[in-house]
GROMACS .gro file of C-alpha atoms in nm:
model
  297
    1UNK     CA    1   0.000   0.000   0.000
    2UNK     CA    2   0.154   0.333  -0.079
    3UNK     CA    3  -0.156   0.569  -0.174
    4UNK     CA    4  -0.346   0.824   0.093
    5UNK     CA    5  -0.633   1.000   0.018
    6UNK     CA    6  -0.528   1.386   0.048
    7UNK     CA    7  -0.865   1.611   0.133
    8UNK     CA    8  -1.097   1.407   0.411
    9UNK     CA    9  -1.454   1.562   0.304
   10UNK     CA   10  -1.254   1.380  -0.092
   11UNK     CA   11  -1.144   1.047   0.096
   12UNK     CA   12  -1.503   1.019   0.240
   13UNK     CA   13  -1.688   1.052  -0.093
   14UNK     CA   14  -1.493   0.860  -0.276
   15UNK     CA   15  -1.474   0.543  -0.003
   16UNK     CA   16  -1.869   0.570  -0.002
   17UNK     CA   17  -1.896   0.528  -0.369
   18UNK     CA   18  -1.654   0.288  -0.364
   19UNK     CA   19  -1.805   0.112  -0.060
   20UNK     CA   20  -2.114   0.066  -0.244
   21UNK     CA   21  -1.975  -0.209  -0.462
   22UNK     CA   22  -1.690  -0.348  -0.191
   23UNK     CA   23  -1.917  -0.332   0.138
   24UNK     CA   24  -2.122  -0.663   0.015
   25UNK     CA   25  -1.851  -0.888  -0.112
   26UNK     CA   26  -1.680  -0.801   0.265
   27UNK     CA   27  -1.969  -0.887   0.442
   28UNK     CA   28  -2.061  -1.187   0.285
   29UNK     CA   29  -1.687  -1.279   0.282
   30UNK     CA   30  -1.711  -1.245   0.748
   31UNK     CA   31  -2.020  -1.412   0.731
   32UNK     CA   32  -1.824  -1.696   0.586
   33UNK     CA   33  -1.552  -1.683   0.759
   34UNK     CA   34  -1.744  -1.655   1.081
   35UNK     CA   35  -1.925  -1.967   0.973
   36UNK     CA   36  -1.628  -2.157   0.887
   37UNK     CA   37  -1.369  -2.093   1.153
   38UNK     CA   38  -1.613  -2.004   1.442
   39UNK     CA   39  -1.348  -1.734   1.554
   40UNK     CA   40  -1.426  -1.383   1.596
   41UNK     CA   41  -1.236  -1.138   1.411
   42UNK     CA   42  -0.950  -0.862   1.587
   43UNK     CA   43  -1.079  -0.684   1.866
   44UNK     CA   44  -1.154  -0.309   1.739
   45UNK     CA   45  -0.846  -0.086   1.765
   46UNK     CA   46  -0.639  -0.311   1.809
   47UNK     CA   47  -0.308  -0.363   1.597
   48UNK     CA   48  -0.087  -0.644   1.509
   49UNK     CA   49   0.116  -0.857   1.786
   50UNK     CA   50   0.333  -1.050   1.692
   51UNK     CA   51   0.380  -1.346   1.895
   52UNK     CA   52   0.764  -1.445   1.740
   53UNK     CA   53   0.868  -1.112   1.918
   54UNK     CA   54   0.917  -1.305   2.242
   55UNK     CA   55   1.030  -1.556   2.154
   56UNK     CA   56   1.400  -1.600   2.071
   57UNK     CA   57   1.471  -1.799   1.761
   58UNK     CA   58   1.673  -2.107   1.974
   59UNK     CA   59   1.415  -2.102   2.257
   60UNK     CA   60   1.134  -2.119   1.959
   61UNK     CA   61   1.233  -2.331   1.689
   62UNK     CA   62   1.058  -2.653   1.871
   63UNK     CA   63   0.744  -2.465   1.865
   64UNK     CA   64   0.770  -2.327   1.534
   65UNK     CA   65   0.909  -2.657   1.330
   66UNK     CA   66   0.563  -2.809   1.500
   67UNK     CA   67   0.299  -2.560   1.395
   68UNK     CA   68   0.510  -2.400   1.121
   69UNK     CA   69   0.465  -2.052   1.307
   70UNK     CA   70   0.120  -2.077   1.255
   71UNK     CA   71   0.054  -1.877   1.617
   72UNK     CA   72  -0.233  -1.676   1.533
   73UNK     CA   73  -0.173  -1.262   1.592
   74UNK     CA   74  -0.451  -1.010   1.686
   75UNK     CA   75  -0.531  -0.913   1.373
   76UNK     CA   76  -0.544  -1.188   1.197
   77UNK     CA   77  -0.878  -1.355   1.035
   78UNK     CA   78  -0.872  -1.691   0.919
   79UNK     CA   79  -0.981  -1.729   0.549
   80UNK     CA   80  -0.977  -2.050   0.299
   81UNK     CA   81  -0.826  -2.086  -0.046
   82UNK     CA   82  -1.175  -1.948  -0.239
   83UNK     CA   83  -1.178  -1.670   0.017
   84UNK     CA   84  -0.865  -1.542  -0.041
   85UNK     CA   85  -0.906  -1.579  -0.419
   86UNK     CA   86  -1.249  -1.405  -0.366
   87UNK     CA   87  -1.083  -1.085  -0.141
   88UNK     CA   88  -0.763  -1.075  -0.394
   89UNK     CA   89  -1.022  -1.050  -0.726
   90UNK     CA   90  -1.167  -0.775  -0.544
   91UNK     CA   91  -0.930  -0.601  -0.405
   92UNK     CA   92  -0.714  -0.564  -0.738
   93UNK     CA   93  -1.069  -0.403  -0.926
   94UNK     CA   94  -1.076  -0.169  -0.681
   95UNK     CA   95  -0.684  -0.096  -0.627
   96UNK     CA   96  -0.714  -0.053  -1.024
   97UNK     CA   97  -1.006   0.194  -1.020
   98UNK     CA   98  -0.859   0.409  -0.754
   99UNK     CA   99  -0.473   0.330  -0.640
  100UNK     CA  100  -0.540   0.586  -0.320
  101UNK     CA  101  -0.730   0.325  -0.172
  102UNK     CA  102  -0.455   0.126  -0.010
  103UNK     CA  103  -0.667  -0.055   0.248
  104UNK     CA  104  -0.732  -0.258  -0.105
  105UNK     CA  105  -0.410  -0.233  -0.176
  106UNK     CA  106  -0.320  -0.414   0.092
  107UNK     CA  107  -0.520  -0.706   0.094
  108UNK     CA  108  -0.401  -0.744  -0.263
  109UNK     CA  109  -0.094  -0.783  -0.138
  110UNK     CA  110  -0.155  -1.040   0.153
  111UNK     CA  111  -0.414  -1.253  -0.045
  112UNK     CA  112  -0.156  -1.306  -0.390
  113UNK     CA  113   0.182  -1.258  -0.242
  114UNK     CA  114   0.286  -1.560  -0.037
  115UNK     CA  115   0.555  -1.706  -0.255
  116UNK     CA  116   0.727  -1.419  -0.325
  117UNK     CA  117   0.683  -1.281   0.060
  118UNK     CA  118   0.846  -1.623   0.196
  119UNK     CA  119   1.164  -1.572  -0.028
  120UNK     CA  120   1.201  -1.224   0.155
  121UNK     CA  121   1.176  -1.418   0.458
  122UNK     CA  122   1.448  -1.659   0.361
  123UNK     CA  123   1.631  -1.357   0.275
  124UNK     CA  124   1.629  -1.220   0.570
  125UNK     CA  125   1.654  -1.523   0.778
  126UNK     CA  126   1.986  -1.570   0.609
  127UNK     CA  127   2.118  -1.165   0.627
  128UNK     CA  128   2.274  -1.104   0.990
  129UNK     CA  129   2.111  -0.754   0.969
  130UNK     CA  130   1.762  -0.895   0.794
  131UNK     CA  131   1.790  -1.195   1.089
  132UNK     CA  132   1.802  -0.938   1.336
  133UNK     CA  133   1.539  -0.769   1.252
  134UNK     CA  134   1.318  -1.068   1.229
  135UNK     CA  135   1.428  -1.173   1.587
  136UNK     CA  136   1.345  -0.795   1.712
  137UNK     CA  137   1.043  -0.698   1.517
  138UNK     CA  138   1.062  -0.349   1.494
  139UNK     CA  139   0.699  -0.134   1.438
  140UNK     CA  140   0.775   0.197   1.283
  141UNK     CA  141   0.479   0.460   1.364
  142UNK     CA  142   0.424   0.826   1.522
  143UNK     CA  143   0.429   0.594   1.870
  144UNK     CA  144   0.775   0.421   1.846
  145UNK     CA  145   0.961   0.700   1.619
  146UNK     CA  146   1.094   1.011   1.810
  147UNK     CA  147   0.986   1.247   1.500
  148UNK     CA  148   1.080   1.569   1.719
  149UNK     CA  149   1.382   1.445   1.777
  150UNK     CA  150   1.444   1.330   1.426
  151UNK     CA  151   1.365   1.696   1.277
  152UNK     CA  152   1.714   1.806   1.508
  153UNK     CA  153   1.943   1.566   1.347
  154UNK     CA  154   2.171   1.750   1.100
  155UNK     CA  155   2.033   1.837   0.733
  156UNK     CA  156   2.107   1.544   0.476
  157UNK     CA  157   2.138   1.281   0.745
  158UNK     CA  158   1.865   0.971   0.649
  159UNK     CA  159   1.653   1.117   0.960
  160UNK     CA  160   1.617   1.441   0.842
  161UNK     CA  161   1.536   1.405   0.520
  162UNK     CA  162   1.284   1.110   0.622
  163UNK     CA  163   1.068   1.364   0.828
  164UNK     CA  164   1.121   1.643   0.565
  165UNK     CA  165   0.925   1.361   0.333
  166UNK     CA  166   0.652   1.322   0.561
  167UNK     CA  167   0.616   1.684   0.651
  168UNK     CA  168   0.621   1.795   0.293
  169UNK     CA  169   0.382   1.539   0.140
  170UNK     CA  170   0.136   1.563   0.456
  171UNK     CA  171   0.164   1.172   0.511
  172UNK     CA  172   0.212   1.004   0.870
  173UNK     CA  173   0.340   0.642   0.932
  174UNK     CA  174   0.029   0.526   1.137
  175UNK     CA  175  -0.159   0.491   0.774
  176UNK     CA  176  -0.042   0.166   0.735
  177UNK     CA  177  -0.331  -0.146   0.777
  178UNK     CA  178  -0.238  -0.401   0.976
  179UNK     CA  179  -0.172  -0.746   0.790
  180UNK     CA  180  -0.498  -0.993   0.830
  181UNK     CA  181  -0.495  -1.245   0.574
  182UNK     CA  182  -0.153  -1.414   0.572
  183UNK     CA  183  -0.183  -1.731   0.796
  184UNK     CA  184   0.177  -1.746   0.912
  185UNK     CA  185   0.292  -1.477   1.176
  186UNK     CA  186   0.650  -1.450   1.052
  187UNK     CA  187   0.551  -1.431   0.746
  188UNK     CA  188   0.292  -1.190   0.825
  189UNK     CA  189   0.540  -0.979   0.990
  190UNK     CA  190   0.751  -0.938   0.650
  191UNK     CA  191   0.464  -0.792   0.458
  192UNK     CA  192   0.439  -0.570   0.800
  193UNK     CA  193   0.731  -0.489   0.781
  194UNK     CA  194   0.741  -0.446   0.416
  195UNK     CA  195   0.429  -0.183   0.412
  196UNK     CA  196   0.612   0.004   0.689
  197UNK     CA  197   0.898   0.126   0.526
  198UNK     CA  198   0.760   0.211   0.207
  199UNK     CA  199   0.798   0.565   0.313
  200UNK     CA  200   1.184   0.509   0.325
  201UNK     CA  201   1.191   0.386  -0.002
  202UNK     CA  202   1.022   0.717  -0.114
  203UNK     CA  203   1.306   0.907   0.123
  204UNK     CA  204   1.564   0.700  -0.051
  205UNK     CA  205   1.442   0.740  -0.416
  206UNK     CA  206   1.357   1.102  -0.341
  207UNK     CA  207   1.005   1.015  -0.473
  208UNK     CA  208   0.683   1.199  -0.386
  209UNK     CA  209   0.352   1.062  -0.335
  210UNK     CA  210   0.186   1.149  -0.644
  211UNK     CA  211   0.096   0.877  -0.912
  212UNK     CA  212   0.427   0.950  -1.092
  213UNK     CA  213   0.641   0.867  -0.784
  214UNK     CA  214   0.410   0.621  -0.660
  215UNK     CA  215   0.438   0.423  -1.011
  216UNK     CA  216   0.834   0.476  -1.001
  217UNK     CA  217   0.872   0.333  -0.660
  218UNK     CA  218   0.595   0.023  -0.720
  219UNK     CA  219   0.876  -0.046  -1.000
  220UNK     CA  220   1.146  -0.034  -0.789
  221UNK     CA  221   0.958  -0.268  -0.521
  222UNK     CA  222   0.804  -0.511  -0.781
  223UNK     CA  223   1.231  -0.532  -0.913
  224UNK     CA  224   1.306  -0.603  -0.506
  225UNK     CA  225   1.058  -0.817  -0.396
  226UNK     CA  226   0.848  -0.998  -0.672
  227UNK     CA  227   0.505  -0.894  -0.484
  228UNK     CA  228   0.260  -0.925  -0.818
  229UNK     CA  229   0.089  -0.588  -0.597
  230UNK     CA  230   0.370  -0.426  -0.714
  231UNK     CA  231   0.364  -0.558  -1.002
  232UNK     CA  232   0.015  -0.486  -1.096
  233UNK     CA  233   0.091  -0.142  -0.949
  234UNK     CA  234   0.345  -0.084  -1.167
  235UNK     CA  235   0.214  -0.199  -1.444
  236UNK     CA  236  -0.192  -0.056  -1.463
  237UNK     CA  237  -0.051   0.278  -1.228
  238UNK     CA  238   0.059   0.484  -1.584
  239UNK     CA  239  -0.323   0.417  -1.642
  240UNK     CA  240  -0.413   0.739  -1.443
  241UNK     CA  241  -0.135   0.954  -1.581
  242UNK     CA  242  -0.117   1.234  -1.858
  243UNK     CA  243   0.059   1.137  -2.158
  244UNK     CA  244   0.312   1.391  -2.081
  245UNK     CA  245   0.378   1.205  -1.740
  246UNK     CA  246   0.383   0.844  -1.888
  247UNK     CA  247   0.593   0.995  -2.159
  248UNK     CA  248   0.864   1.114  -1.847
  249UNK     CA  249   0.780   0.756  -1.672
  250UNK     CA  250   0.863   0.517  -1.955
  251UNK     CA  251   1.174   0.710  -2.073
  252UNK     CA  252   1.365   0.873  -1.772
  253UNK     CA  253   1.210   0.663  -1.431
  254UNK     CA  254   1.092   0.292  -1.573
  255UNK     CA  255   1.451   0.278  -1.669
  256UNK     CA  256   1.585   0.436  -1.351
  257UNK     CA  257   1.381   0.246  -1.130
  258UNK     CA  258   1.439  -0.122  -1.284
  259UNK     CA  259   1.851  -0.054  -1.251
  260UNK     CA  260   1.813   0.005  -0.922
  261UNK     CA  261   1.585  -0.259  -0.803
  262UNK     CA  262   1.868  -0.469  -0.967
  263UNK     CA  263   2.176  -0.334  -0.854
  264UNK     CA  264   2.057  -0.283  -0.501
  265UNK     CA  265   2.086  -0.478  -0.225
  266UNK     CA  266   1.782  -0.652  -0.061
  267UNK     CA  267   1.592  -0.329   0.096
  268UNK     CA  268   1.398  -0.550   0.404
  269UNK     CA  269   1.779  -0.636   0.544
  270UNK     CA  270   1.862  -0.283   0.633
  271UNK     CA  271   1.803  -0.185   0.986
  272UNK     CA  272   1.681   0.145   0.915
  273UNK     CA  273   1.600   0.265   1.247
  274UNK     CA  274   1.936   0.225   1.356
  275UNK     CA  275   2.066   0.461   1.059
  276UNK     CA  276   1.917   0.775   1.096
  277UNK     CA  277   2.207   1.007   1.140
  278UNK     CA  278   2.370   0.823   0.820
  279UNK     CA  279   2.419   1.032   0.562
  280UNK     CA  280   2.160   1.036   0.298
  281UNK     CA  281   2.348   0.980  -0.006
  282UNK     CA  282   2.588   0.737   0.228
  283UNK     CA  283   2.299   0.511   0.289
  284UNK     CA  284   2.175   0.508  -0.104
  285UNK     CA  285   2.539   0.423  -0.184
  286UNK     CA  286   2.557   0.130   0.052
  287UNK     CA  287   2.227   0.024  -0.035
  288UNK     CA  288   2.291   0.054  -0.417
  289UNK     CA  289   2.051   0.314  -0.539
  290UNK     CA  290   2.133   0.477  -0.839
  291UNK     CA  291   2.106   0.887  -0.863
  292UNK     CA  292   1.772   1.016  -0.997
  293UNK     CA  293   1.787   1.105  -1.346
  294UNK     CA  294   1.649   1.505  -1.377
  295UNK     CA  295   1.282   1.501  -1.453
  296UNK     CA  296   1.046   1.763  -1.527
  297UNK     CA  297   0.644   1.706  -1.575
   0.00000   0.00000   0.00000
């Protein structure tokens, strides 16, 4: 999910429309899943624990080998094969007909994603910085980051500029939904994790949050990680853009954006709360990201 709604009187008209043709297939989809797993669903407000958090990997691996980490976290909701099939043809009409909506963006991404989300996990799992932060489980929102603190840090560090992003495009952290339909905590914690620091991967890009940026980082993330969300998203995104715009997209930032993915190193095994008085253009190097090439819309 990378897309926010901008004006709220906007966001609320246009999820009411929308809502109009989602709403039933939702509520016929609980109904079922009520019926088949008897379980009720997350308690309201709350957000994602994640059980593996407390458990160190030695002191868990008994546990985990026998229910193949299948420890159910609070916002999870059980769903079959037809189900997820059902909420993933959905999802992707509506991600299509307006990419802002990135609650349907990210069930997309949770109900077609699994293979390619459990070779990130093996990714990290075998990464000492990736394995860390799989052991730790890190959350990144307004409550765990110290944004005052991060507006202090010297100008081009990764901190600075990270807040500069938010400030400037009006976005927050805490608009990220919490994973439901992937069955497997850890694995449920990648795509977490994942959807979390998509905002750093606008910081490190130095993309906004309009289509056009949104379009050239879904290419750089469907290059990285193989998520067909991305893909989909990077594919049908130019859909919604002026022909000027896909004109600057397919010759300057498709390009761009499809080095980098390919030259850089795995983005999910950097520890990027633990960098943010790196240098900006220190971290890109390290990571691998290629400069920007000039573009003007």
């Amino acid at each position: 999910g990378s897309g926010r709604c901008r004006g709220r009187s906007q966001c609320r008209l246009v999820r009411r429309r929308e809502g109009a043709v989602m709403l039933p297939v939702l509520r016929s989809g609980a109904r079922a899943l009520r019926a088949v797993s008897g379980r009720p669903g997350p308690r309201p407000g709350g957000g994602s624990v994640w059980p593996g958090a407390a458990l160190s990997h030695g002191a868990g691996e008994e546990a985990a080998a026998q229910d193949n980490h299948y420890r159910p976290y609070q916002s999870h909701i059980d769903s079959s094969p037809l189900q997820k099939l059902l909420l993933a043809s959905g999802s992707a009409l509506m991600a299509l007909y307006n990419p802002y909506r990135h609650d349907m963006v990210a069930v997309l991404a949770e109900t077609t994603g699994l293979p390619a989300i459990q070779k990130l996990r093996n990714r990290m799992q075998n990464h000492p910085e990736g394995n860390q932060i799989l052991q730790e489980r890190p959350r990144i929102s307004t409550s765990t980051l110290d944004l005052a603190s991060l507006r202090e840090l010297p100008e081009g560090t990764f901190g600075k500029e990270y807040v500069r992003f938010l400030d400037v495009n009006r976005v927050t952290p805490d608009s990220r939904m919490p994973v439901k339909f992937v069955d497997d905590e850890e694995l449920a914690y990648v795509i977490q994790r994942y959807r979390e620091v998509h905002d750093f991967m606008h910081t490190l890009l130095g993309m906004p949050t309009n289509i056009l940026g949104e379009v050239a980082v879904k290419w750089f993330e469907a290059v990285q990680t193989g998520l067909p969300m991305c893909i989909l998203g990077a594919v049908f995104g130019p859909l919604h853009l002026s022909a000027r715009n896909i004109q600057v997209l397919v010759t300057d930032l498709i390009p761009w954006a499809v080095r980098c993915g390919r030259s850089a190193h795995c983005v999910m095994n950097f520890y990027y709360e633990n960098r943010w008085e790196q240098n900006l253009e220190s971290l890109r190097e390290e990571i691998g990201i290629l400069p920007c090439p000039p573009v003007q819309t």
